[in-house]
PDB file of C-alpha atoms and ligand atoms in Angstrom:
ATOM      1  CA  MET A   1      22.113-128.206-180.054  1.00 40.00           C
ATOM      2  CA  ARG A   2      26.032-127.183-179.495  1.00 42.00           C
ATOM      3  CA  SER A   3      25.124-124.234-177.267  1.00 42.00           C
ATOM      4  CA  ASN A   4      22.088-126.333-175.650  1.00 42.00           C
ATOM      5  CA  ALA A   5      24.895-128.594-174.632  1.00 42.00           C
ATOM      6  CA  VAL A   6      26.876-126.595-172.611  1.00 43.00           C
ATOM      7  CA  ARG A   7      23.886-124.662-171.233  1.00 47.00           C
ATOM      8  CA  GLY A   8      22.039-127.431-169.627  1.00 45.00           C
ATOM      9  CA  PRO A   9      24.457-128.903-167.194  1.00 46.00           C
ATOM     10  CA  THR A  10      25.831-125.098-166.286  1.00 48.00           C
ATOM     11  CA  ARG A  11      21.830-124.863-165.411  1.00 50.00           C
ATOM     12  CA  ARG A  12      21.945-127.692-163.506  1.00 53.00           C
ATOM     13  CA  LEU A  13      25.150-126.817-161.674  1.00 49.00           C
ATOM     14  CA  ALA A  14      23.688-123.492-160.554  1.00 54.00           C
ATOM     15  CA  GLY A  15      20.665-125.314-159.820  1.00 56.00           C
ATOM     16  CA  ARG A  16      22.253-127.573-157.961  1.00 62.00           C
ATOM     17  CA  HIS A  17      24.517-124.658-156.646  1.00 69.00           C
ATOM     18  CA  TRP A  18      21.355-122.442-155.188  1.00 65.00           C
ATOM     19  CA  ARG A  19      20.041-125.780-153.077  1.00 69.00           C
ATOM     20  CA  LEU A  20      23.846-126.295-151.458  1.00 66.00           C
ATOM     21  CA  ARG A  21      22.798-123.148-150.383  1.00 70.00           C
ATOM     22  CA  LEU A  22      20.019-123.839-149.030  1.00 63.00           C
ATOM     23  CA  LEU A  23      20.941-126.284-147.341  1.00 61.00           C
ATOM     24  CA  ALA A  24      23.903-125.175-145.484  1.00 60.00           C
ATOM     25  CA  GLY A  25      21.916-122.809-144.579  1.00 57.00           C
ATOM     26  CA  VAL A  26      18.632-124.481-142.951  1.00 53.00           C
ATOM     27  CA  ALA A  27      21.973-126.719-141.585  1.00 53.00           C
ATOM     28  CA  ILE A  28      23.139-123.732-140.153  1.00 51.00           C
ATOM     29  CA  LEU A  29      20.246-122.516-138.751  1.00 47.00           C
ATOM     30  CA  LEU A  30      19.016-125.501-137.380  1.00 47.00           C
ATOM     31  CA  LEU A  31      22.748-126.462-135.669  1.00 49.00           C
ATOM     32  CA  LEU A  32      22.010-122.580-133.619  1.00 48.00           C
ATOM     33  CA  LEU A  33      18.708-124.068-133.110  1.00 44.00           C
ATOM     34  CA  ALA A  34      19.541-127.443-131.846  1.00 44.00           C
ATOM     35  CA  VAL A  35      22.351-126.761-130.001  1.00 51.00           C
ATOM     36  CA  GLY A  36      23.698-123.031-129.541  1.00 63.00           C
ATOM     37  CA  CYS A  37      23.210-119.348-129.823  1.00 77.00           C
ATOM     38  CA  TYR A  38      24.431-116.387-130.663  1.00 79.00           C
ATOM     39  CA  ASN A  39      23.809-112.777-129.604  1.00 82.00           C
ATOM     40  CA  SER A  40      24.870-110.455-131.891  1.00 79.00           C
ATOM     41  CA  LYS A  41      24.431-107.336-129.666  1.00 83.00           C
ATOM     42  CA  THR A  42      27.026-109.194-126.963  1.00 86.00           C
ATOM     43  CA  GLY A  43      27.909-111.651-129.184  1.00 84.00           C
ATOM     44  CA  ALA A  44      27.358-114.047-126.011  1.00 87.00           C
ATOM     45  CA  THR A  45      27.111-117.588-127.809  1.00 84.00           C
ATOM     46  CA  ASN A  46      26.409-120.651-126.439  1.00 81.00           C
ATOM     47  CA  ILE A  47      26.120-124.389-127.240  1.00 75.00           C
ATOM     48  CA  GLY A  48      24.284-126.876-126.053  1.00 69.00           C
ATOM     49  CA  GLY A  49      23.278-125.257-122.794  1.00 73.00           C
ATOM     50  CA  ALA A  50      26.782-126.077-121.545  1.00 79.00           C
ATOM     51  CA  ILE A  51      29.389-124.403-123.643  1.00 83.00           C
ATOM     52  CA  ASN A  52      29.721-120.827-123.097  1.00 86.00           C
ATOM     53  CA  PHE A  53      32.054-117.981-124.490  1.00 87.00           C
ATOM     54  CA  THR A  54      32.046-114.636-126.321  1.00 86.00           C
ATOM     55  CA  LEU A  55      32.643-113.921-130.308  1.00 82.00           C
ATOM     56  CA  PRO A  56      33.187-111.102-131.530  1.00 81.00           C
ATOM     57  CA  VAL A  57      29.683-109.110-132.114  1.00 82.00           C
ATOM     58  CA  PHE A  58      29.486-108.551-135.784  1.00 74.00           C
ATOM     59  CA  THR A  59      26.406-106.660-136.873  1.00 68.00           C
ATOM     60  CA  GLU A  60      23.691-107.742-139.240  1.00 62.00           C
ATOM     61  CA  THR A  61      23.193-105.410-141.723  1.00 59.00           C
ATOM     62  CA  GLY A  62      20.171-106.460-143.968  1.00 59.00           C
ATOM     63  CA  GLY A  63      19.822-109.878-144.879  1.00 61.00           C
ATOM     64  CA  ASN A  64      23.422-110.622-145.078  1.00 57.00           C
ATOM     65  CA  ILE A  65      23.715-113.001-142.318  1.00 58.00           C
ATOM     66  CA  VAL A  66      27.088-112.666-140.839  1.00 58.00           C
ATOM     67  CA  GLU A  67      27.648-116.494-140.093  1.00 58.00           C
ATOM     68  CA  ILE A  68      29.955-117.048-136.591  1.00 58.00           C
ATOM     69  CA  PHE A  69      31.111-120.668-137.164  1.00 57.00           C
ATOM     70  CA  THR A  70      34.159-120.634-139.129  1.00 52.00           C
ATOM     71  CA  GLU A  71      34.317-124.260-140.461  1.00 57.00           C
ATOM     72  CA  MET A  72      35.794-124.732-142.765  1.00 59.00           C
ATOM     73  CA  HIS A  73      32.354-126.723-144.657  1.00 56.00           C
ATOM     74  CA  PHE A  74      30.865-124.153-143.929  1.00 55.00           C
ATOM     75  CA  GLN A  75      32.433-120.486-145.463  1.00 58.00           C
ATOM     76  CA  PRO A  76      31.331-119.048-148.122  1.00 60.00           C
ATOM     77  CA  SER A  77      34.129-119.149-150.089  1.00 61.00           C
ATOM     78  CA  TYR A  78      35.484-122.904-149.736  1.00 58.00           C
ATOM     79  CA  ARG A  79      30.831-123.944-150.585  1.00 59.00           C
ATOM     80  CA  GLU A  80      31.306-121.478-154.430  1.00 61.00           C
ATOM     81  CA  GLY A  81      34.725-123.841-155.203  1.00 66.00           C
ATOM     82  CA  GLU A  82      33.498-126.957-153.885  1.00 65.00           C
ATOM     83  CA  ILE A  83      32.338-129.474-156.577  1.00 69.00           C
ATOM     84  CA  PRO A  84      29.234-131.263-156.619  1.00 70.00           C
ATOM     85  CA  ARG A  85      30.440-134.301-155.113  1.00 70.00           C
ATOM     86  CA  LEU A  86      29.366-138.115-156.328  1.00 75.00           C
ATOM     87  CA  LEU A  87      28.105-139.872-153.588  1.00 77.00           C
ATOM     88  CA  PRO A  88      28.000-143.181-153.795  1.00 80.00           C
ATOM     89  CA  PRO A  89      24.655-145.385-154.339  1.00 86.00           C
ATOM     90  CA  GLU A  90      22.308-145.527-151.808  1.00 85.00           C
ATOM     91  CA  GLY A  91      22.794-148.769-150.101  1.00 84.00           C
ATOM     92  CA  SER A  92      26.380-149.558-152.310  1.00 85.00           C
ATOM     93  CA  VAL A  93      28.857-151.079-149.154  1.00 82.00           C
ATOM     94  CA  PRO A  94      32.868-150.326-149.048  1.00 77.00           C
ATOM     95  CA  ILE A  95      35.518-153.616-150.748  1.00 82.00           C
ATOM     96  CA  THR A  96      36.898-154.138-147.633  1.00 75.00           C
ATOM     97  CA  GLY A  97      32.892-154.661-146.023  1.00 79.00           C
ATOM     98  CA  ALA A  98      30.552-152.840-143.941  1.00 81.00           C
ATOM     99  CA  GLU A  99      30.713-151.825-140.855  1.00 87.00           C
ATOM    100  CA  VAL A 100      28.896-154.182-138.439  1.00 82.00           C
ATOM    101  CA  VAL A 101      27.090-151.919-135.779  1.00 88.00           C
ATOM    102  CA  PRO A 102      26.265-153.610-132.701  1.00 91.00           C
ATOM    103  CA  ALA A 103      22.546-152.780-131.629  1.00 84.00           C
ATOM    104  CA  THR A 104      23.404-152.435-127.775  1.00 86.00           C
ATOM    105  CA  VAL A 105      25.808-150.949-125.584  1.00 88.00           C
ATOM    106  CA  ASP A 106      26.483-154.738-124.567  1.00 92.00           C
ATOM    107  CA  GLY A 107      27.279-155.466-128.024  1.00 94.00           C
ATOM    108  CA  TYR A 108      30.389-153.898-128.063  1.00 96.00           C
ATOM    109  CA  SER A 109      32.088-154.992-125.187  1.00 94.00           C
ATOM    110  CA  GLY A 110      33.444-158.212-127.498  1.00 94.00           C
ATOM    111  CA  LEU A 111      34.116-156.386-130.809  1.00 95.00           C
ATOM    112  CA  GLN A 112      38.229-156.475-131.625  1.00 95.00           C
ATOM    113  CA  VAL A 113      40.691-154.750-132.390  1.00 96.00           C
ATOM    114  CA  PRO A 114      40.104-155.688-136.360  1.00 94.00           C
ATOM    115  CA  SER A 115      43.327-156.967-138.367  1.00 94.00           C
ATOM    116  CA  ARG A 116      43.605-154.306-141.311  1.00 91.00           C
ATOM    117  CA  ALA A 117      43.086-151.158-138.975  1.00 93.00           C
ATOM    118  CA  ALA A 118      45.882-153.031-136.685  1.00 95.00           C
ATOM    119  CA  GLN A 119      48.116-153.811-138.956  1.00 96.00           C
ATOM    120  CA  ASN A 120      47.594-149.820-141.032  1.00 95.00           C
ATOM    121  CA  TYR A 121      48.009-148.431-137.543  1.00 97.00           C
ATOM    122  CA  ASP A 122      50.055-145.776-138.047  1.00 98.00           C
ATOM    123  CA  PRO A 123      51.302-143.809-134.286  1.00 97.00           C
ATOM    124  CA  ALA A 124      51.613-140.125-135.986  1.00 97.00           C
ATOM    125  CA  ASN A 125      48.561-140.233-138.074  1.00 97.00           C
ATOM    126  CA  ALA A 126      46.684-141.065-134.882  1.00 98.00           C
ATOM    127  CA  GLN A 127      48.574-138.937-132.671  1.00 97.00           C
ATOM    128  CA  ARG A 128      47.383-136.448-135.653  1.00 96.00           C
ATOM    129  CA  LEU A 129      43.725-138.153-135.056  1.00 97.00           C
ATOM    130  CA  TYR A 130      43.147-137.089-131.528  1.00 97.00           C
ATOM    131  CA  THR A 131      44.899-133.729-132.171  1.00 96.00           C
ATOM    132  CA  VAL A 132      42.698-132.414-134.576  1.00 94.00           C
ATOM    133  CA  ASN A 133      39.155-134.082-132.909  1.00 94.00           C
ATOM    134  CA  CYS A 134      39.743-134.930-129.336  1.00 96.00           C
ATOM    135  CA  GLN A 135      41.759-132.542-127.048  1.00 96.00           C
ATOM    136  CA  VAL A 136      40.019-129.651-127.434  1.00 94.00           C
ATOM    137  CA  CYS A 137      37.803-131.303-124.622  1.00 95.00           C
ATOM    138  CA  HIS A 138      39.853-134.990-123.372  1.00 97.00           C
ATOM    139  CA  GLY A 139      43.501-131.959-123.150  1.00 97.00           C
ATOM    140  CA  VAL A 140      46.827-133.143-124.065  1.00 97.00           C
ATOM    141  CA  SER A 141      46.836-135.326-120.510  1.00 97.00           C
ATOM    142  CA  LEU A 142      43.706-137.182-121.387  1.00 98.00           C
ATOM    143  CA  GLN A 143      42.634-136.521-118.247  1.00 98.00           C
ATOM    144  CA  GLY A 144      39.581-133.974-119.535  1.00 97.00           C
ATOM    145  CA  ASP A 145      41.162-131.290-118.746  1.00 96.00           C
ATOM    146  CA  GLY A 146      40.836-129.872-122.251  1.00 96.00           C
ATOM    147  CA  PRO A 147      41.264-126.186-123.296  1.00 94.00           C
ATOM    148  CA  ILE A 148      37.161-126.251-123.672  1.00 93.00           C
ATOM    149  CA  ARG A 149      37.011-127.210-119.815  1.00 94.00           C
ATOM    150  CA  PRO A 150      37.099-123.462-118.455  1.00 93.00           C
ATOM    151  CA  PHE A 151      33.661-122.645-120.377  1.00 91.00           C
ATOM    152  CA  MET A 152      31.924-125.434-119.582  1.00 92.00           C
ATOM    153  CA  THR A 153      29.146-124.173-116.897  1.00 89.00           C
ATOM    154  CA  ARG A 154      27.563-127.340-116.473  1.00 88.00           C
ATOM    155  CA  GLY A 155      28.401-130.900-117.342  1.00 89.00           C
ATOM    156  CA  PRO A 156      28.364-133.866-118.242  1.00 94.00           C
ATOM    157  CA  PHE A 157      32.519-132.610-118.557  1.00 95.00           C
ATOM    158  CA  PRO A 158      35.236-134.209-120.566  1.00 96.00           C
ATOM    159  CA  ALA A 159      35.610-137.730-118.950  1.00 97.00           C
ATOM    160  CA  ASP A 160      38.998-138.202-117.842  1.00 98.00           C
ATOM    161  CA  LEU A 161      40.455-141.194-120.085  1.00 98.00           C
ATOM    162  CA  THR A 162      43.310-142.414-118.266  1.00 98.00           C
ATOM    163  CA  ALA A 163      40.531-142.902-115.394  1.00 98.00           C
ATOM    164  CA  THR A 164      40.380-146.924-113.947  1.00 97.00           C
ATOM    165  CA  VAL A 165      36.632-146.834-115.209  1.00 97.00           C
ATOM    166  CA  THR A 166      37.838-146.053-118.873  1.00 98.00           C
ATOM    167  CA  VAL A 167      41.166-148.200-118.792  1.00 97.00           C
ATOM    168  CA  GLN A 168      38.964-151.169-117.562  1.00 97.00           C
ATOM    169  CA  ALA A 169      36.509-151.013-120.612  1.00 97.00           C
ATOM    170  CA  THR A 170      37.043-153.713-123.194  1.00 97.00           C
ATOM    171  CA  ASP A 171      38.707-152.278-127.045  1.00 97.00           C
ATOM    172  CA  GLY A 172      35.065-153.228-128.170  1.00 97.00           C
ATOM    173  CA  GLU A 173      33.783-150.759-125.728  1.00 97.00           C
ATOM    174  CA  LEU A 174      36.029-147.800-126.097  1.00 98.00           C
ATOM    175  CA  PHE A 175      35.282-148.415-130.018  1.00 98.00           C
ATOM    176  CA  GLY A 176      31.411-148.098-129.360  1.00 97.00           C
ATOM    177  CA  PHE A 177      32.498-144.903-126.545  1.00 97.00           C
ATOM    178  CA  ILE A 178      34.069-142.976-129.937  1.00 97.00           C
ATOM    179  CA  SER A 179      31.819-143.735-132.033  1.00 96.00           C
ATOM    180  CA  GLY A 180      28.218-143.193-130.402  1.00 94.00           C
ATOM    181  CA  GLY A 181      29.864-139.769-128.348  1.00 94.00           C
ATOM    182  CA  GLY A 182      31.463-141.250-125.189  1.00 96.00           C
ATOM    183  CA  ARG A 183      29.618-143.198-122.513  1.00 96.00           C
ATOM    184  CA  GLN A 184      26.451-140.959-122.043  1.00 95.00           C
ATOM    185  CA  GLY A 185      25.939-140.808-125.093  1.00 93.00           C
ATOM    186  CA  LEU A 186      25.763-145.055-126.938  1.00 95.00           C
ATOM    187  CA  SER A 187      23.715-145.370-124.382  1.00 94.00           C
ATOM    188  CA  ALA A 188      21.660-142.582-124.944  1.00 93.00           C
ATOM    189  CA  ILE A 189      21.481-143.325-128.947  1.00 89.00           C
ATOM    190  CA  SER A 190      20.907-147.158-128.477  1.00 90.00           C
ATOM    191  CA  ARG A 191      18.014-146.300-126.052  1.00 91.00           C
ATOM    192  CA  GLY A 192      16.037-144.498-129.174  1.00 90.00           C
ATOM    193  CA  ARG A 193      16.726-141.197-126.364  1.00 91.00           C
ATOM    194  CA  ALA A 194      18.680-137.601-127.977  1.00 88.00           C
ATOM    195  CA  SER A 195      22.325-138.047-126.098  1.00 88.00           C
ATOM    196  CA  GLY A 196      22.763-135.126-123.181  1.00 88.00           C
ATOM    197  CA  SER A 197      26.108-136.077-123.842  1.00 90.00           C
ATOM    198  CA  PRO A 198      28.447-132.528-125.385  1.00 90.00           C
ATOM    199  CA  MET A 199      31.154-134.932-127.349  1.00 92.00           C
ATOM    200  CA  PRO A 200      29.693-136.475-130.774  1.00 89.00           C
ATOM    201  CA  PRO A 201      29.200-139.574-132.577  1.00 91.00           C
ATOM    202  CA  PHE A 202      32.239-139.406-133.872  1.00 93.00           C
ATOM    203  CA  ASN A 203      31.064-142.734-136.323  1.00 91.00           C
ATOM    204  CA  ARG A 204      29.410-139.330-138.508  1.00 83.00           C
ATOM    205  CA  LEU A 205      32.898-137.981-138.235  1.00 86.00           C
ATOM    206  CA  LEU A 206      35.391-140.153-138.595  1.00 91.00           C
ATOM    207  CA  THR A 207      36.108-143.292-140.824  1.00 92.00           C
ATOM    208  CA  GLU A 208      35.841-146.948-139.493  1.00 94.00           C
ATOM    209  CA  GLU A 209      39.404-147.061-139.627  1.00 94.00           C
ATOM    210  CA  ASP A 210      40.323-144.026-137.699  1.00 96.00           C
ATOM    211  CA  ARG A 211      37.992-145.247-134.664  1.00 97.00           C
ATOM    212  CA  TRP A 212      39.869-148.223-134.408  1.00 97.00           C
ATOM    213  CA  ALA A 213      43.038-146.085-134.918  1.00 98.00           C
ATOM    214  CA  LEU A 214      41.981-143.613-131.820  1.00 98.00           C
ATOM    215  CA  VAL A 215      41.692-147.389-129.829  1.00 98.00           C
ATOM    216  CA  VAL A 216      45.021-148.428-130.206  1.00 98.00           C
ATOM    217  CA  TYR A 217      46.074-145.068-129.725  1.00 98.00           C
ATOM    218  CA  LEU A 218      44.259-144.489-126.094  1.00 98.00           C
ATOM    219  CA  ARG A 219      45.458-148.134-125.085  1.00 97.00           C
ATOM    220  CA  SER A 220      48.886-146.995-126.568  1.00 97.00           C
ATOM    221  CA  ARG A 221      48.912-144.179-123.913  1.00 97.00           C
ATOM    222  CA  ILE A 222      46.229-145.596-120.852  1.00 97.00           C
ATOM    223  CA  GLY A 223      47.614-149.237-120.865  1.00 94.00           C
ATOM    224  CA  GLN A 224      45.520-152.866-120.444  1.00 85.00           C
TER     225      GLN A 224
HETATM  226  C1  LIG B  23      33.552-131.277-127.203  1.00 67.56           C
HETATM  227  C2  LIG B  23      33.817-132.445-125.560  1.00 67.56           C
HETATM  228  C3  LIG B  23      34.112-133.855-126.331  1.00 67.56           C
HETATM  229  C4  LIG B  23      35.473-133.957-127.348  1.00 67.56           C
HETATM  230  C5  LIG B  23      35.557-133.051-129.253  1.00 67.56           C
HETATM  231  C6  LIG B  23      35.540-135.061-127.224  1.00 67.56           C
HETATM  232  N1  LIG B  23      35.021-136.325-126.018  1.00 67.56           N
HETATM  233 FE1  LIG B  23      35.493-136.730-125.137  1.00 67.56          FE
HETATM  234  N2  LIG B  23      33.838-136.534-123.902  1.00 67.56           N
HETATM  235  C7  LIG B  23      33.299-135.766-123.761  1.00 67.56           C
HETATM  236  C8  LIG B  23      32.352-136.233-122.554  1.00 67.56           C
HETATM  237  C9  LIG B  23      31.961-134.187-122.544  1.00 67.56           C
HETATM  238  C10 LIG B  23      32.545-137.363-122.163  1.00 67.56           C
HETATM  239  C11 LIG B  23      31.744-137.262-120.907  1.00 67.56           C
HETATM  240  C12 LIG B  23      30.010-138.210-121.195  1.00 67.56           C
HETATM  241  C13 LIG B  23      30.315-138.826-122.127  1.00 67.56           C
HETATM  242  O1  LIG B  23      30.546-139.914-121.774  1.00 67.56           O
HETATM  243  O2  LIG B  23      29.554-139.411-122.761  1.00 67.56           O
HETATM  244  C14 LIG B  23      33.623-138.215-122.972  1.00 67.56           C
HETATM  245  C15 LIG B  23      34.003-139.855-122.198  1.00 67.56           C
HETATM  246  C16 LIG B  23      34.118-139.469-123.719  1.00 67.56           C
HETATM  247  C17 LIG B  23      34.930-141.404-123.521  1.00 67.56           C
HETATM  248  C18 LIG B  23      34.355-142.634-122.777  1.00 67.56           C
HETATM  249  C19 LIG B  23      35.281-142.044-120.808  1.00 67.56           C
HETATM  250  C20 LIG B  23      34.486-143.726-120.104  1.00 67.56           C
HETATM  251  O3  LIG B  23      35.102-144.995-119.103  1.00 67.56           O
HETATM  252  O4  LIG B  23      33.358-143.063-119.347  1.00 67.56           O
HETATM  253  C21 LIG B  23      34.875-141.833-124.486  1.00 67.56           C
HETATM  254  C22 LIG B  23      36.406-143.354-124.579  1.00 67.56           C
HETATM  255  C23 LIG B  23      35.843-140.135-125.142  1.00 67.56           C
HETATM  256  N3  LIG B  23      35.250-139.705-124.485  1.00 67.56           N
HETATM  257  C24 LIG B  23      36.657-140.393-126.101  1.00 67.56           C
HETATM  258  C25 LIG B  23      37.094-139.756-127.059  1.00 67.56           C
HETATM  259  C26 LIG B  23      38.159-139.366-128.232  1.00 67.56           C
HETATM  260  C27 LIG B  23      38.346-140.331-128.540  1.00 67.56           C
HETATM  261  C28 LIG B  23      37.633-138.498-128.660  1.00 67.56           C
HETATM  262  C29 LIG B  23      38.241-138.133-130.002  1.00 67.56           C
HETATM  263  C30 LIG B  23      37.295-138.829-131.461  1.00 67.56           C
HETATM  264  C31 LIG B  23      36.897-137.353-127.762  1.00 67.56           C
HETATM  265  N4  LIG B  23      36.068-137.922-127.035  1.00 67.56           N
HETATM  266  C32 LIG B  23      35.686-136.121-128.345  1.00 67.56           C
HETATM  267  C33 LIG B  23      33.612-134.728-124.344  1.00 67.56           C
HETATM  268  C34 LIG B  23      34.510-134.626-125.717  1.00 67.56           C
END
């Protein structure tokens, strides 16, 4: 009885790990098929047709596929150590209330910085959010001259966030652009189209509060 009690969950855990590995593998494959490809002979890598750079050449050895994307959660070492996540039940809502997601681009324009996000605003944290998530494209200067820019062979290129058109956008619109993956990205996804913008939709990467913190941060640097 006792050995069963121990073996049951362990086996379930192993099964889950196996499934997680398969899922992660499929996700990486889809990611590469959808947005990028890597030539294992030359190291040439292309992401989304627009960003080109060269990675070291990794020889593929039999079934040991070399994973070129080194983001933390794609690393086998990390995946091994990751505990099964306890996801909230489907349809559950945070105690602070669910995010209001406008159906159209216009729906964003009237949104204002929620008071909680304004009260909790921490400039150092917002700067960190910008450095980690945005600077690679929009640059230290905000002018769209981040380190990725020389590797981009076609547009849309990272926007100059100090441009009048961005300064004149409302806080709600900025929030929408960040959430939907840029002005072009938001416009595309709100029409049910695939986004042609290389900017990722941050509604799936950052919390609502972090995205509002970035709006306040941008405002503090570009004015109006
Ligand atoms: C992979 C590159 C990339 C990253 C990372 C990125 N952006 Fe962008 N961003 C773009 C591109 C390209 C555009 C122009 C195309 C578009 O609007 O979709 C853009 C447009 C925008 C716009 C719209 C500007 C306007 O007025 O038209 C805003 C605001 C913006 N980005 C903010 C951010 C913020 C804040 C972050 C970080 C959370 C971020 N971006 C991360 C590439 C990026």
